[in-house]
Coordinates of C-alpha atoms in Angstrom, one line a residue:
M7 CA 0.0 0.0 0.0
A8 CA 2.8 2.3 0.8
V9 CA 4.6 1.4 -2.4
L10 CA 1.4 2.2 -4.4
S11 CA 0.9 5.5 -2.7
L12 CA 4.5 6.4 -3.4
R13 CA 4.5 5.4 -7.1
A14 CA 1.1 6.5 -8.0
P15 CA 1.8 10.2 -8.1
G16 CA 4.4 9.8 -10.7
P17 CA 2.2 8.7 -13.7
W18 CA -0.6 10.8 -12.3
Q19 CA 1.5 13.9 -12.4
A20 CA 2.5 13.2 -16.0
I21 CA -1.1 12.7 -17.0
Q22 CA -2.0 16.0 -15.2
V23 CA 0.7 17.9 -17.1
W24 CA -0.4 16.4 -20.4
A25 CA -4.0 17.3 -19.7
D26 CA -3.1 20.9 -18.8
R27 CA -1.3 21.3 -22.1
T28 CA -3.9 19.5 -24.2
L29 CA -7.0 21.3 -22.8
L30 CA -5.7 24.6 -24.3
T31 CA -6.2 23.2 -27.8
P32 CA -9.5 23.8 -29.7
H33 CA -10.5 20.1 -29.5
T34 CA -13.5 19.1 -27.4
G35 CA -12.7 15.4 -27.2
V36 CA -9.7 15.8 -25.1
T37 CA -11.6 15.9 -21.8
S38 CA -13.1 12.4 -22.3
Q39 CA -9.6 11.1 -23.2
V40 CA -8.1 12.5 -20.1
L41 CA -10.8 11.0 -17.9
G42 CA -10.4 7.6 -19.6
V43 CA -6.7 7.6 -19.1
A44 CA -7.0 8.8 -15.6
A45 CA -9.5 6.1 -14.8
A46 CA -7.3 3.4 -16.3
V47 CA -4.3 4.5 -14.3
M48 CA -6.2 4.7 -11.1
T49 CA -8.0 1.4 -11.4
P50 CA -5.2 -0.8 -9.9
L51 CA -5.0 1.4 -6.9
P52 CA -7.1 -0.2 -4.2
G53 CA -8.7 1.4 -1.3
G54 CA -10.0 4.9 -0.6
H55 CA -6.9 6.5 -2.1
A56 CA -7.8 5.4 -5.6
A57 CA -11.5 6.4 -5.3
G58 CA -10.5 9.8 -3.9
R59 CA -8.0 10.4 -6.7
T60 CA -10.6 9.4 -9.3
R61 CA -13.1 11.9 -7.9
E62 CA -10.4 14.6 -7.8
A63 CA -9.5 13.9 -11.5
R64 CA -13.2 14.1 -12.5
W65 CA -13.6 17.4 -10.7
D66 CA -10.5 18.8 -12.3
A67 CA -11.7 17.7 -15.7
M68 CA -15.0 19.5 -15.1
E69 CA -13.1 22.7 -14.2
Y70 CA -11.1 22.3 -17.4
D71 CA -14.3 21.9 -19.4
E72 CA -15.5 25.2 -18.1
K73 CA -12.2 26.9 -18.7
L74 CA -12.2 25.5 -22.2
A75 CA -15.7 26.8 -22.9
R76 CA -14.7 30.3 -21.8
F77 CA -11.5 30.1 -23.9
R78 CA -13.6 29.3 -27.0
Q79 CA -16.0 32.1 -26.4
A80 CA -13.2 34.6 -26.2
H81 CA -11.2 33.1 -29.2
L82 CA -13.5 32.1 -32.0
N83 CA -12.1 30.3 -34.9
P84 CA -12.9 32.4 -38.0
F85 CA -12.6 29.4 -40.3
N86 CA -15.2 27.4 -38.3
K87 CA -18.4 28.0 -40.2
Q88 CA -20.5 25.5 -38.2
S89 CA -22.0 26.3 -34.9
G90 CA -21.8 24.1 -31.8
P91 CA -19.0 23.3 -29.4
R92 CA -18.5 19.7 -30.5
Q93 CA -19.1 19.8 -34.2
H94 CA -15.8 18.0 -35.1
E95 CA -17.1 14.9 -33.2
Q96 CA -20.0 14.5 -35.6
G97 CA -19.7 11.7 -38.1
P98 CA -19.9 12.2 -41.8
G99 CA -23.5 11.0 -42.0
E100 CA -24.8 12.6 -38.9
E101 CA -26.8 15.8 -39.0
V102 CA -25.7 18.7 -37.0
P103 CA -28.6 19.9 -34.8
D104 CA -29.5 23.6 -34.9
V105 CA -28.1 25.1 -31.8
T106 CA -28.3 28.7 -30.9
P107 CA -25.2 30.5 -29.6
E108 CA -26.8 30.6 -26.1
E109 CA -27.5 26.9 -26.1
A110 CA -24.2 25.9 -27.6
L111 CA -22.2 27.4 -24.8
P112 CA -22.4 25.7 -21.4
E113 CA -23.7 27.6 -18.5
L114 CA -21.1 29.1 -16.4
P115 CA -21.2 29.1 -12.6
P116 CA -22.5 32.2 -11.0
G117 CA -19.9 34.9 -10.4
E118 CA -17.8 33.9 -13.5
P119 CA -17.4 36.6 -16.2
E120 CA -19.0 35.9 -19.6
F121 CA -17.1 36.4 -22.9
R122 CA -19.9 35.9 -25.4
C123 CA -18.8 37.4 -28.7
P124 CA -20.6 35.4 -31.4
E125 CA -20.4 38.3 -33.9
R126 CA -16.7 39.0 -33.5
V127 CA -14.8 39.4 -36.8
M128 CA -11.1 39.1 -37.2
D129 CA -9.4 41.4 -39.7
L130 CA -7.1 39.3 -41.8
G131 CA -6.2 42.1 -44.2
L132 CA -8.2 40.6 -47.0
S133 CA -9.9 44.0 -47.7
E134 CA -6.5 45.7 -48.4
D135 CA -5.9 46.7 -51.9
H136 CA -2.6 45.1 -52.8
F137 CA -2.9 45.9 -56.5
S138 CA -3.2 49.7 -56.3
R139 CA -0.8 51.8 -58.3
P140 CA 2.2 53.3 -56.4
V141 CA 2.2 57.0 -55.6
G142 CA 3.5 59.1 -58.4
L143 CA 2.4 56.8 -61.2
F144 CA 0.0 58.6 -63.4
L145 CA -1.5 57.4 -66.6
A146 CA -2.9 60.8 -67.6
S147 CA -0.7 62.4 -70.2
D148 CA -2.4 65.7 -71.0
V149 CA -3.8 68.7 -69.0
Q150 CA -7.4 67.7 -69.5
Q151 CA -7.0 64.2 -68.1
L152 CA -5.0 65.5 -65.2
R153 CA -7.7 68.1 -64.3
Q154 CA -10.3 65.3 -64.4
A155 CA -8.2 63.1 -62.2
I156 CA -7.7 66.0 -59.7
E157 CA -11.5 66.6 -59.5
E158 CA -12.1 62.9 -59.0
C159 CA -9.4 62.8 -56.3
K160 CA -11.1 65.8 -54.5
Q161 CA -14.4 63.9 -54.5
V162 CA -12.8 60.8 -53.1
I163 CA -11.2 62.9 -50.3
L164 CA -14.6 64.4 -49.3
E165 CA -16.2 61.0 -49.2
L166 CA -13.6 59.2 -47.1
P167 CA -13.7 59.4 -43.3
E168 CA -11.9 62.2 -41.6
Q169 CA -8.3 61.6 -40.5
S170 CA -8.3 58.1 -42.0
E171 CA -5.3 56.5 -43.7
K172 CA -7.0 56.2 -47.0
Q173 CA -7.9 59.9 -46.9
K174 CA -4.2 60.8 -46.2
D175 CA -3.1 58.7 -49.1
A176 CA -5.7 60.4 -51.3
V177 CA -4.3 63.8 -50.3
V178 CA -0.8 62.8 -51.2
R179 CA -2.0 61.6 -54.5
L180 CA -3.8 64.9 -55.1
I181 CA -0.5 66.8 -54.4
H182 CA 1.3 64.7 -56.9
L183 CA -1.4 65.3 -59.5
R184 CA -1.2 69.0 -59.1
L185 CA 2.6 69.0 -59.3
K186 CA 2.3 67.0 -62.5
L187 CA -0.3 69.5 -63.9
Q188 CA 2.0 72.4 -63.1
E189 CA 4.9 70.7 -64.7
L190 CA 2.9 70.3 -68.0
K191 CA 1.9 74.0 -67.9
D192 CA 5.4 75.2 -67.2
P193 CA 7.9 72.8 -68.7
N194 CA 11.4 72.8 -67.4
E195 CA 13.3 74.4 -70.3
D196 CA 16.8 75.8 -70.4
E197 CA 16.9 79.4 -69.2
P198 CA 19.8 81.9 -69.0
N199 CA 21.3 82.5 -65.6
I200 CA 21.2 86.3 -65.9
R201 CA 18.3 88.4 -67.3
V202 CA 18.4 92.3 -67.4
L203 CA 15.0 93.9 -67.7
L204 CA 13.8 97.5 -66.7
E205 CA 17.0 98.0 -64.7
H206 CA 16.3 94.7 -62.9
R207 CA 19.2 92.3 -62.8
F208 CA 17.6 88.9 -62.5
Y209 CA 19.6 85.8 -61.5
K210 CA 18.3 82.3 -61.8
E211 CA 17.6 80.7 -58.5
K212 CA 18.8 77.2 -57.6
S213 CA 16.7 76.9 -54.4
K214 CA 14.0 74.2 -54.4
S215 CA 12.0 75.9 -51.7
V216 CA 8.3 76.3 -52.2
K217 CA 7.8 79.2 -49.7
Q218 CA 8.3 81.9 -52.3
T219 CA 5.5 83.8 -54.1
C220 CA 5.7 85.4 -57.5
D221 CA 5.5 89.2 -57.2
K222 CA 3.9 89.4 -60.6
C223 CA 1.1 86.8 -60.7
N224 CA 0.8 86.2 -56.9
A225 CA 1.1 82.4 -57.4
I226 CA 3.3 80.1 -55.5
I227 CA 6.7 79.3 -57.0
W228 CA 7.2 75.6 -57.1
G229 CA 11.0 75.4 -57.0
L230 CA 11.1 71.7 -57.7
I231 CA 9.6 72.0 -61.2
Q232 CA 9.6 75.7 -62.1
T233 CA 12.3 78.1 -63.1
W234 CA 12.3 81.4 -61.2
Y235 CA 14.5 84.5 -60.9
T236 CA 15.4 87.1 -58.2
C237 CA 16.5 90.6 -58.7
T238 CA 19.7 91.3 -56.9
G239 CA 18.8 95.0 -56.5
C240 CA 15.3 95.0 -55.1
Y241 CA 14.8 91.2 -54.4
Y242 CA 11.8 91.0 -56.8
R243 CA 10.9 87.3 -57.4
C244 CA 9.0 85.9 -60.3
H245 CA 8.5 82.9 -62.6
S246 CA 10.5 82.8 -65.8
K247 CA 7.3 83.0 -67.7
C248 CA 6.4 86.3 -65.9
L249 CA 9.6 88.1 -66.7
N250 CA 8.3 89.6 -69.9
L251 CA 5.1 90.8 -68.2
I252 CA 7.0 93.1 -65.6
S253 CA 6.2 96.7 -66.1
K254 CA 7.7 98.3 -62.9
P255 CA 11.3 99.3 -63.0
C256 CA 13.7 98.3 -60.2
V257 CA 13.5 100.5 -57.1
S258 CA 17.2 100.2 -56.5
S259 CA 17.8 102.7 -59.3
K260 CA 15.7 105.2 -57.5
V261 CA 17.6 104.6 -54.3
S262 CA 20.9 105.1 -56.1
H263 CA 19.8 108.3 -58.0
Q264 CA 17.4 109.9 -55.5
A265 CA 17.8 108.6 -52.0
E266 CA 15.3 110.5 -50.0
Y267 CA 12.1 109.8 -47.9
E268 CA 8.6 111.1 -48.1
L269 CA 8.5 113.1 -44.8
N270 CA 4.8 114.0 -45.0
I271 CA 2.6 111.6 -43.0
C272 CA 0.4 109.7 -45.4
P273 CA 0.0 112.4 -48.1
E274 CA -3.4 111.3 -49.4
T275 CA -4.8 113.0 -52.5
G276 CA -7.8 110.8 -53.1
L277 CA -8.9 108.2 -55.7
D278 CA -10.1 110.9 -58.1
S279 CA -6.5 112.1 -58.6
Q280 CA -5.6 108.5 -59.7
D281 CA -8.6 108.3 -62.0
Y282 CA -9.9 105.4 -59.8
R283 CA -7.0 103.2 -60.9
C284 CA -4.1 101.5 -59.2
A285 CA -1.1 103.7 -58.8
E286 CA 1.2 101.0 -60.1
C287 CA -0.6 98.8 -62.6
R288 CA -3.4 101.1 -63.5
A289 CA -6.1 98.5 -62.9
P290 CA -9.6 99.8 -62.0
I291 CA -10.1 99.9 -58.2
S292 CA -12.8 101.1 -55.8
L293 CA -13.3 101.4 -52.0
R294 CA -16.4 99.2 -52.4
G295 CA -14.3 96.4 -53.7
V296 CA -15.8 96.4 -57.2
P297 CA -14.1 95.5 -59.5
S298 CA -11.1 95.4 -57.2
E299 CA -10.5 96.5 -53.6
A300 CA -8.6 99.8 -53.2
R301 CA -5.8 99.5 -50.5
Q302 CA -4.0 102.6 -49.3
C303 CA -0.3 102.7 -48.8
D304 CA 0.6 104.6 -45.6
Y305 CA 3.9 105.7 -47.0
T306 CA 2.9 107.2 -50.3
G307 CA -0.8 107.9 -49.5
Q308 CA -1.8 106.4 -52.8
Y309 CA -4.2 103.5 -53.5
Y310 CA -3.3 100.2 -55.0
C311 CA -5.0 97.0 -56.1
S312 CA -4.7 93.7 -54.3
H313 CA -2.1 92.5 -56.7
C314 CA 0.2 95.5 -55.9
H315 CA -0.7 95.8 -52.2
W316 CA -0.4 92.7 -50.1
N317 CA -0.9 94.4 -46.7
D318 CA 2.8 94.2 -45.9
L319 CA 3.8 96.1 -42.8
A320 CA 6.7 98.6 -42.5
V321 CA 7.8 101.4 -40.2
I322 CA 7.1 104.8 -41.8
P323 CA 10.0 107.3 -41.6
A324 CA 7.8 110.3 -41.5
R325 CA 5.9 109.0 -38.4
V326 CA 9.3 108.2 -36.7
V327 CA 10.8 111.7 -37.3
H328 CA 7.7 113.7 -36.4
N329 CA 5.9 111.6 -33.8
W330 CA 8.6 109.1 -32.7
D331 CA 6.1 106.4 -33.7
F332 CA 7.5 103.0 -34.7
E333 CA 4.3 101.1 -35.2
P334 CA 4.3 99.3 -38.5
R335 CA 1.7 100.4 -41.1
K336 CA 0.4 98.7 -44.2
V337 CA 2.3 99.6 -47.4
S338 CA 2.4 98.5 -51.0
R339 CA 4.9 96.0 -52.4
C340 CA 6.9 98.7 -54.2
S341 CA 7.0 100.9 -51.0
M342 CA 8.0 97.9 -48.9
R343 CA 11.0 97.2 -51.2
Y344 CA 12.0 100.8 -51.3
L345 CA 11.9 101.2 -47.5
A346 CA 13.8 98.0 -47.1
L347 CA 16.6 99.3 -49.3
M348 CA 16.7 102.7 -47.6
V349 CA 16.6 101.5 -44.0
S350 CA 20.4 101.7 -43.6
R351 CA 21.0 104.8 -45.6
P352 CA 21.9 108.0 -43.5
V353 CA 19.6 110.5 -45.2
L354 CA 17.8 112.0 -42.2
R355 CA 19.2 115.3 -40.8
L356 CA 17.3 115.4 -37.6
R357 CA 18.4 118.9 -36.4
E358 CA 16.8 120.4 -39.5
I359 CA 13.8 118.2 -39.8
N360 CA 12.7 118.2 -36.1
P361 CA 15.2 119.9 -33.7
L362 CA 12.7 119.4 -30.8
L363 CA 13.2 115.7 -31.0
F364 CA 16.5 115.9 -29.1
S365 CA 14.7 117.5 -26.1
Y366 CA 12.0 114.9 -26.2
V367 CA 14.2 111.7 -26.6
E368 CA 17.1 111.7 -24.1
E369 CA 18.8 108.7 -25.8
L370 CA 19.4 110.9 -28.9
V371 CA 21.4 113.4 -26.8
E372 CA 23.6 110.6 -25.5
I373 CA 24.1 109.2 -29.0
R374 CA 25.1 112.6 -30.3
K375 CA 27.7 113.1 -27.6
L376 CA 29.2 109.7 -28.2
R377 CA 29.4 110.5 -32.0
Q378 CA 31.1 113.8 -31.3
D379 CA 33.7 112.1 -29.1
I380 CA 34.4 109.5 -31.8
L381 CA 34.9 112.2 -34.4
L382 CA 37.5 113.7 -32.0
M383 CA 39.2 110.3 -31.6
K384 CA 39.5 109.8 -35.4
P385 CA 42.6 112.0 -35.9
Y386 CA 44.5 109.9 -33.3
F387 CA 43.7 106.7 -35.2
I388 CA 44.6 108.1 -38.6
T389 CA 48.1 109.1 -37.5
C390 CA 48.7 106.0 -35.3
R391 CA 50.3 103.0 -37.0
E392 CA 49.2 100.6 -34.3
A393 CA 45.6 101.7 -34.6
M394 CA 45.7 101.3 -38.3
E395 CA 47.2 97.8 -38.0
A396 CA 44.5 96.9 -35.5
R397 CA 41.8 98.5 -37.7
L398 CA 40.0 100.0 -34.8
L399 CA 37.8 102.2 -37.0
L400 CA 36.3 99.0 -38.6
Q401 CA 34.4 98.6 -35.4
L402 CA 32.0 101.1 -37.0
Q403 CA 32.0 99.6 -40.5
D404 CA 28.2 99.0 -40.4
R405 CA 27.7 102.7 -39.5
Q406 CA 30.3 104.4 -41.6
H407 CA 28.6 107.8 -41.3
F408 CA 29.4 107.8 -37.6
V409 CA 33.0 108.6 -38.4
E410 CA 32.1 111.2 -41.0
N411 CA 29.6 113.5 -39.2
D412 CA 27.3 113.7 -36.2
E413 CA 24.2 115.0 -37.9
M414 CA 23.0 112.3 -40.3
Y415 CA 20.9 109.4 -39.2
S416 CA 19.3 106.4 -40.8
V417 CA 16.0 104.7 -40.0
Q418 CA 18.0 101.7 -38.7
D419 CA 19.8 104.0 -36.3
L420 CA 16.5 105.3 -34.9
L421 CA 15.1 101.8 -34.7
D422 CA 18.2 100.8 -32.6
V423 CA 17.9 103.9 -30.4
H424 CA 14.3 103.1 -29.7
A425 CA 15.1 99.4 -28.9
G426 CA 18.1 100.5 -26.7
R427 CA 20.7 98.6 -28.7
L428 CA 22.6 101.6 -30.3
G429 CA 23.5 103.2 -27.0
C430 CA 25.0 100.1 -25.5
S431 CA 27.0 99.1 -28.6
L432 CA 28.3 102.7 -29.1
T433 CA 29.3 103.0 -25.5
E434 CA 31.5 99.8 -25.8
I435 CA 33.2 101.1 -28.9
H436 CA 33.8 104.5 -27.3
T437 CA 35.4 102.8 -24.3
L438 CA 37.6 100.7 -26.6
F439 CA 38.8 103.7 -28.5
A440 CA 39.5 105.7 -25.3
K441 CA 41.5 102.9 -23.8
H442 CA 43.8 102.7 -26.8
I443 CA 44.5 106.4 -26.8
K444 CA 44.9 107.0 -23.1
L445 CA 46.4 103.7 -21.9
D446 CA 47.6 101.3 -24.6
C447 CA 49.4 103.6 -27.1
E448 CA 52.3 105.8 -26.1
R449 CA 52.2 107.8 -29.3
C450 CA 48.6 108.7 -28.8
Q451 CA 49.3 109.6 -25.1
A452 CA 52.0 112.0 -26.3
K453 CA 49.4 113.9 -28.3
G454 CA 47.5 114.9 -25.2
F455 CA 47.2 118.5 -23.8
V456 CA 48.1 120.3 -20.6
C457 CA 45.7 123.0 -19.4
E458 CA 47.6 126.3 -20.0
L459 CA 45.3 128.2 -17.6
C460 CA 46.1 126.2 -14.4
R461 CA 49.0 124.1 -15.6
E462 CA 47.9 121.4 -13.2
G463 CA 46.4 117.9 -13.4
D464 CA 46.8 115.0 -15.8
V465 CA 47.1 115.0 -19.5
L466 CA 43.9 116.1 -21.1
F467 CA 42.2 114.8 -24.3
P468 CA 39.4 116.6 -26.2
F469 CA 36.9 113.7 -25.7
D470 CA 37.2 113.8 -21.9
S471 CA 34.0 114.7 -20.2
H472 CA 35.5 117.3 -17.9
T473 CA 37.3 119.3 -20.6
S474 CA 36.5 122.1 -23.0
V475 CA 37.9 122.6 -26.5
C476 CA 38.7 126.0 -28.1
A477 CA 36.7 126.3 -31.3
D478 CA 39.5 128.2 -33.0
C479 CA 42.7 126.5 -32.2
S480 CA 41.4 123.1 -30.7
A481 CA 43.3 123.6 -27.5
V482 CA 42.0 121.6 -24.5
F483 CA 41.4 123.1 -21.1
H484 CA 39.7 122.1 -17.9
R485 CA 36.1 123.0 -18.2
D486 CA 36.1 125.0 -15.0
C487 CA 39.3 126.8 -15.9
Y488 CA 38.0 127.7 -19.4
Y489 CA 34.7 129.2 -18.3
D490 CA 36.2 131.0 -15.2
N491 CA 38.8 132.7 -17.4
S492 CA 37.1 135.5 -19.3
T493 CA 40.1 136.4 -21.3
T494 CA 41.0 134.9 -24.6
C495 CA 42.5 131.5 -25.2
P496 CA 46.3 131.6 -24.4
K497 CA 47.1 129.6 -27.4
C498 CA 45.1 131.8 -29.7
A499 CA 46.8 134.9 -28.3
R500 CA 50.2 133.3 -28.8
L501 CA 49.4 132.4 -32.4
S502 CA 48.1 135.9 -33.2
L503 CA 51.3 137.4 -31.9
R504 CA 53.4 135.1 -34.0
K505 CA 51.5 136.0 -37.1
Q506 CA 51.9 139.7 -36.4
S507 CA 55.6 139.3 -36.0
L508 CA 55.9 137.4 -39.2
F509 CA 54.0 140.0 -41.3
Q510 CA 55.5 143.0 -39.5
E511 CA 57.6 145.2 -41.8
P512 CA 61.3 145.4 -40.9
G513 CA 62.6 148.7 -39.4
P514 CA 65.3 151.1 -40.9
D515 CA 67.9 149.7 -38.6
V516 CA 67.3 146.2 -39.9
E517 CA 67.7 147.5 -43.5
A518 CA 71.0 149.1 -42.7

């Protein structure tokens, strides 16, 4: 008895493992096989142990039947077209009884979750179109067929569900169709690299970007398939087919010959003075928008059509000079290009246009003082070999007019003053120049001055903040000494005496 009880678990455990593995397969006859094998193995075992193990095996088999039923409910076989849990056990001549899905599945114990999905469908990919043409393959060969294909593609996109993969593929196909249509309209032909027209100097662009817009026809420039040009003077962009349609000369010629601003704020004269036509292309316009909307340019005050006025924004120089107003206003395309070319040109003489601006804007007073000091430093650098080798004056190469005078300003200068950038950068350059003259270079230090009124203190330079410079002889004095002394400048008096002695006629004793 003890031997049987020790050896019995061996084959029983093997049968148990085999049953666990087999019950997971979609065959319903496995349960009876397991029970039969279990009964055959347990038959030789006498006593209560054999009977107990047989009942335990049957109970385990019932639990596996229930698990198998639930497994089948959650994992239906899509190729099983007959209903019923044990259809494969039916013989070839037997009729399969009509069993409803509710009757075919055994009842589950209370509390167990149900997985009844009789209508579940598995997507095997059979609906996928494996024979569709690849993207970019078009059978249409002329413009008419391509237009028809584009319209059909639009209709398909509208009918497909939103944000679906098929709709995205249709959109990609529509893009390729439109590119093909544009290529047929504007074939890629050999074009010269340089074209000169109405003082425009056009260069063929090699960029494939599609972010550009033709300034003539307002259409997008498809750089991948179209030839387009850019004027090196005014940056006018257009298709190669639009070159011969250009009627406006290059604004860079106006900048070169007549560089000046319109300093009247929006000098409007009315549509009647323009004969109700665009100021540039002479197309009929109206404030009512019929036949075309009239758009006013805030710089010239004239009215333009929508093809010549794209509502571009630009800072108006007249508003800056008179009102210190830097808010961008709507201007025409021609005015925008002209203002862009003129932004760095020093053509504004602020003291003559609006002298009160220096009392209103404190930053302008500081900028003017720094510019005056730089002009006083310039003679030191011109005569200093070390300064010329170091090219210190090139620190102001972007603002060359700062080393020529202290009166002329550009719109870019005023923009930087308003933003606070010009004061900081000019102060750094002023400090660098003063450091070279007063500390680094001995030759420049030797060109300093000593106050001839008090003959005390350090060496003075004309750009020091506590000094005053004689307007006649450029001698440098302490400011307090210069204003306290009401007499004339000592150096000027000495020079006048020297001139008198040179031009004085010699006496009779000298002739003898």
